[in-house]
């Protein structure tokens, strides 16, 4: 039972480079999320998806893109990396029901440094 | 818009002492409320959640939280803290719309003195 798997765990990018953060879940959860965590700022929602083929912006989407071609995968793409994107990125998933009752399952995070 | 305030950035308690971490939320309707714990270098783990019903909810690791609508609060408590409880704790509020998203507080870092 792997839960939510994120790769890579660490990455250093140069300014202007691009990369994709991978996220896979094996719980058949319909909802998936990307958050970034900065010291003293809590977690900020970047993008989320309510199912395959459906994505929407969160609070801080600029500089990022996502896709959701399958239920399991929700990659986050950084184009033209900037120092402001230095952060720890967390992927999460949840199973939504008509009566609520959900809680997120988080991955272990990707620590990204842009230099 | 929903929001969460955790007024204490850092708290230090002695092992065996009681603990209360504060959380205040802003949300127009009955909220879904959560507490998560994050150990260094790890992801977030769900401690407990409140949706409805009994306002005192029990979670894992001996934690509990009480929902007080009149005070818009959802404080986390533990009667006796263990050294392994040292971590960062996040309160979160969830919307009840069709695309439920959690809004997190800025976290409280707990240090436990032996």
PDB file of N, CA, C and O in Angstrom, chain A residues 45-77:
ATOM      1  N   UNK A  45      -2.245  26.243  -1.872  1.00  0.00           N
ATOM      2  CA  UNK A  45      -2.722  25.380  -2.947  1.00  0.00           C
ATOM      3  C   UNK A  45      -2.312  25.948  -4.302  1.00  0.00           C
ATOM      4  O   UNK A  45      -2.598  27.117  -4.610  1.00  0.00           O
ATOM      5  N   UNK A  46      -1.685  25.106  -5.120  1.00  0.00           N
ATOM      6  CA  UNK A  46      -1.240  25.530  -6.441  1.00  0.00           C
ATOM      7  C   UNK A  46      -2.298  25.175  -7.496  1.00  0.00           C
ATOM      8  O   UNK A  46      -2.795  26.033  -8.216  1.00  0.00           O
ATOM      9  N   UNK A  47      -2.579  23.896  -7.608  1.00  0.00           N
ATOM     10  CA  UNK A  47      -3.587  23.381  -8.521  1.00  0.00           C
ATOM     11  C   UNK A  47      -4.270  22.190  -7.865  1.00  0.00           C
ATOM     12  O   UNK A  47      -3.720  21.567  -6.964  1.00  0.00           O
ATOM     13  N   UNK A  48      -5.451  21.876  -8.366  1.00  0.00           N
ATOM     14  CA  UNK A  48      -6.128  20.676  -7.898  1.00  0.00           C
ATOM     15  C   UNK A  48      -6.912  20.055  -9.056  1.00  0.00           C
ATOM     16  O   UNK A  48      -7.118  20.690 -10.101  1.00  0.00           O
ATOM     17  N   UNK A  49      -7.338  18.821  -8.830  1.00  0.00           N
ATOM     18  CA  UNK A  49      -8.070  18.093  -9.863  1.00  0.00           C
ATOM     19  C   UNK A  49      -9.167  17.271  -9.202  1.00  0.00           C
ATOM     20  O   UNK A  49      -8.933  16.625  -8.175  1.00  0.00           O
ATOM     21  N   UNK A  50     -10.336  17.297  -9.794  1.00  0.00           N
ATOM     22  CA  UNK A  50     -11.458  16.550  -9.233  1.00  0.00           C
ATOM     23  C   UNK A  50     -11.677  15.220  -9.962  1.00  0.00           C
ATOM     24  O   UNK A  50     -12.591  14.474  -9.625  1.00  0.00           O
ATOM     25  N   UNK A  51     -10.836  14.966 -10.952  1.00  0.00           N
ATOM     26  CA  UNK A  51     -10.940  13.704 -11.677  1.00  0.00           C
ATOM     27  C   UNK A  51     -10.129  13.794 -12.949  1.00  0.00           C
ATOM     28  O   UNK A  51      -9.653  14.876 -13.329  1.00  0.00           O
ATOM     29  N   UNK A  52      -9.955  12.671 -13.602  1.00  0.00           N
ATOM     30  CA  UNK A  52      -9.170  12.641 -14.835  1.00  0.00           C
ATOM     31  C   UNK A  52      -9.740  13.620 -15.846  1.00  0.00           C
ATOM     32  O   UNK A  52     -10.949  13.661 -16.082  1.00  0.00           O
ATOM     33  N   UNK A  53      -8.852  14.430 -16.415  1.00  0.00           N
ATOM     34  CA  UNK A  53      -9.240  15.401 -17.427  1.00  0.00           C
ATOM     35  C   UNK A  53      -9.746  16.727 -16.898  1.00  0.00           C
ATOM     36  O   UNK A  53     -10.049  17.640 -17.673  1.00  0.00           O
ATOM     37  N   UNK A  54      -9.824  16.871 -15.568  1.00  0.00           N
ATOM     38  CA  UNK A  54     -10.366  18.096 -14.963  1.00  0.00           C
ATOM     39  C   UNK A  54      -9.362  18.668 -13.976  1.00  0.00           C
ATOM     40  O   UNK A  54      -9.000  18.007 -13.001  1.00  0.00           O
ATOM     41  N   UNK A  55      -8.911  19.892 -14.239  1.00  0.00           N
ATOM     42  CA  UNK A  55      -8.003  20.563 -13.319  1.00  0.00           C
ATOM     43  C   UNK A  55      -8.462  22.003 -13.118  1.00  0.00           C
ATOM     44  O   UNK A  55      -9.196  22.552 -13.947  1.00  0.00           O
ATOM     45  N   UNK A  56      -8.013  22.597 -12.037  1.00  0.00           N
ATOM     46  CA  UNK A  56      -8.365  23.986 -11.769  1.00  0.00           C
ATOM     47  C   UNK A  56      -7.289  24.636 -10.920  1.00  0.00           C
ATOM     48  O   UNK A  56      -6.528  23.958 -10.217  1.00  0.00           O
ATOM     49  N   UNK A  57      -7.230  25.968 -11.015  1.00  0.00           N
ATOM     50  CA  UNK A  57      -6.215  26.722 -10.298  1.00  0.00           C
ATOM     51  C   UNK A  57      -6.563  26.840  -8.825  1.00  0.00           C
ATOM     52  O   UNK A  57      -7.716  26.938  -8.434  1.00  0.00           O
ATOM     53  N   UNK A  58      -5.502  26.865  -8.032  1.00  0.00           N
ATOM     54  CA  UNK A  58      -5.647  27.150  -6.625  1.00  0.00           C
ATOM     55  C   UNK A  58      -5.276  28.577  -6.326  1.00  0.00           C
ATOM     56  O   UNK A  58      -5.490  29.472  -7.144  1.00  0.00           O
ATOM     57  N   UNK A  59      -4.634  28.766  -5.189  1.00  0.00           N
ATOM     58  CA  UNK A  59      -4.314  30.109  -4.710  1.00  0.00           C
ATOM     59  C   UNK A  59      -3.094  30.714  -5.395  1.00  0.00           C
ATOM     60  O   UNK A  59      -3.025  31.917  -5.619  1.00  0.00           O
ATOM     61  N   UNK A  60      -2.101  29.871  -5.745  1.00  0.00           N
ATOM     62  CA  UNK A  60      -0.826  30.364  -6.281  1.00  0.00           C
ATOM     63  C   UNK A  60      -0.421  29.601  -7.538  1.00  0.00           C
ATOM     64  O   UNK A  60       0.611  28.940  -7.584  1.00  0.00           O
ATOM     65  N   UNK A  61      -1.171  29.690  -8.649  1.00  0.00           N
ATOM     66  CA  UNK A  61      -0.890  28.870  -9.825  1.00  0.00           C
ATOM     67  C   UNK A  61       0.168  29.400 -10.785  1.00  0.00           C
ATOM     68  O   UNK A  61       0.646  28.658 -11.642  1.00  0.00           O
ATOM     69  N   UNK A  62       0.539  30.681 -10.642  1.00  0.00           N
ATOM     70  CA  UNK A  62       1.418  31.290 -11.648  1.00  0.00           C
ATOM     71  C   UNK A  62       2.778  30.607 -11.685  1.00  0.00           C
ATOM     72  O   UNK A  62       3.427  30.414 -10.667  1.00  0.00           O
ATOM     73  N   UNK A  63       3.197  30.252 -12.891  1.00  0.00           N
ATOM     74  CA  UNK A  63       4.489  29.607 -13.095  1.00  0.00           C
ATOM     75  C   UNK A  63       4.416  28.092 -13.097  1.00  0.00           C
ATOM     76  O   UNK A  63       5.450  27.423 -13.245  1.00  0.00           O
ATOM     77  N   UNK A  64       3.217  27.568 -12.962  1.00  0.00           N
ATOM     78  CA  UNK A  64       3.022  26.119 -12.897  1.00  0.00           C
ATOM     79  C   UNK A  64       1.941  25.675 -13.882  1.00  0.00           C
ATOM     80  O   UNK A  64       1.063  26.452 -14.247  1.00  0.00           O
ATOM     81  N   UNK A  65       2.029  24.404 -14.259  1.00  0.00           N
ATOM     82  CA  UNK A  65       0.964  23.785 -15.042  1.00  0.00           C
ATOM     83  C   UNK A  65       0.777  22.349 -14.578  1.00  0.00           C
ATOM     84  O   UNK A  65       1.716  21.726 -14.057  1.00  0.00           O
ATOM     85  N   UNK A  66      -0.428  21.838 -14.787  1.00  0.00           N
ATOM     86  CA  UNK A  66      -0.724  20.464 -14.395  1.00  0.00           C
ATOM     87  C   UNK A  66      -1.519  19.788 -15.496  1.00  0.00           C
ATOM     88  O   UNK A  66      -2.070  20.429 -16.383  1.00  0.00           O
ATOM     89  N   UNK A  67      -1.574  18.478 -15.385  1.00  0.00           N
ATOM     90  CA  UNK A  67      -2.437  17.680 -16.249  1.00  0.00           C
ATOM     91  C   UNK A  67      -2.922  16.488 -15.441  1.00  0.00           C
ATOM     92  O   UNK A  67      -2.285  16.098 -14.454  1.00  0.00           O
ATOM     93  N   UNK A  68      -4.021  15.904 -15.847  1.00  0.00           N
ATOM     94  CA  UNK A  68      -4.553  14.726 -15.147  1.00  0.00           C
ATOM     95  C   UNK A  68      -5.149  13.798 -16.206  1.00  0.00           C
ATOM     96  O   UNK A  68      -6.345  13.806 -16.463  1.00  0.00           O
ATOM     97  N   UNK A  69      -4.289  12.995 -16.806  1.00  0.00           N
ATOM     98  CA  UNK A  69      -4.747  12.095 -17.858  1.00  0.00           C
ATOM     99  C   UNK A  69      -5.284  10.785 -17.289  1.00  0.00           C
ATOM    100  O   UNK A  69      -6.066  10.093 -17.959  1.00  0.00           O
ATOM    101  N   UNK A  70      -4.875  10.427 -16.091  1.00  0.00           N
ATOM    102  CA  UNK A  70      -5.357   9.215 -15.443  1.00  0.00           C
ATOM    103  C   UNK A  70      -5.772   9.536 -14.010  1.00  0.00           C
ATOM    104  O   UNK A  70      -5.395  10.584 -13.465  1.00  0.00           O
ATOM    105  N   UNK A  71      -6.510   8.634 -13.390  1.00  0.00           N
ATOM    106  CA  UNK A  71      -6.879   8.830 -11.984  1.00  0.00           C
ATOM    107  C   UNK A  71      -5.650   8.819 -11.091  1.00  0.00           C
ATOM    108  O   UNK A  71      -5.593   9.528 -10.088  1.00  0.00           O
ATOM    109  N   UNK A  72      -4.651   8.022 -11.451  1.00  0.00           N
ATOM    110  CA  UNK A  72      -3.514   7.802 -10.566  1.00  0.00           C
ATOM    111  C   UNK A  72      -2.484   8.936 -10.566  1.00  0.00           C
ATOM    112  O   UNK A  72      -1.834   9.182  -9.570  1.00  0.00           O
ATOM    113  N   UNK A  73      -2.301   9.601 -11.708  1.00  0.00           N
ATOM    114  CA  UNK A  73      -1.168  10.508 -11.857  1.00  0.00           C
ATOM    115  C   UNK A  73      -1.587  11.972 -11.949  1.00  0.00           C
ATOM    116  O   UNK A  73      -2.557  12.314 -12.643  1.00  0.00           O
ATOM    117  N   UNK A  74      -0.794  12.823 -11.326  1.00  0.00           N
ATOM    118  CA  UNK A  74      -1.086  14.266 -11.329  1.00  0.00           C
ATOM    119  C   UNK A  74       0.245  15.020 -11.312  1.00  0.00           C
ATOM    120  O   UNK A  74       0.676  15.553 -10.288  1.00  0.00           O
ATOM    121  N   UNK A  75       0.944  15.088 -12.449  1.00  0.00           N
ATOM    122  CA  UNK A  75       2.240  15.760 -12.494  1.00  0.00           C
ATOM    123  C   UNK A  75       2.113  17.277 -12.467  1.00  0.00           C
ATOM    124  O   UNK A  75       1.152  17.847 -12.994  1.00  0.00           O
ATOM    125  N   UNK A  76       3.103  17.912 -11.865  1.00  0.00           N
ATOM    126  CA  UNK A  76       3.180  19.376 -11.787  1.00  0.00           C
ATOM    127  C   UNK A  76       4.380  19.826 -12.614  1.00  0.00           C
ATOM    128  O   UNK A  76       5.499  19.385 -12.386  1.00  0.00           O
ATOM    129  N   UNK A  77       4.144  20.723 -13.550  1.00  0.00           N
ATOM    130  CA  UNK A  77       5.181  21.189 -14.454  1.00  0.00           C
ATOM    131  C   UNK A  77       5.600  22.601 -14.088  1.00  0.00           C
ATOM    132  O   UNK A  77       4.742  23.481 -13.895  1.00  0.00           O
TER     133      UNK A  77
END
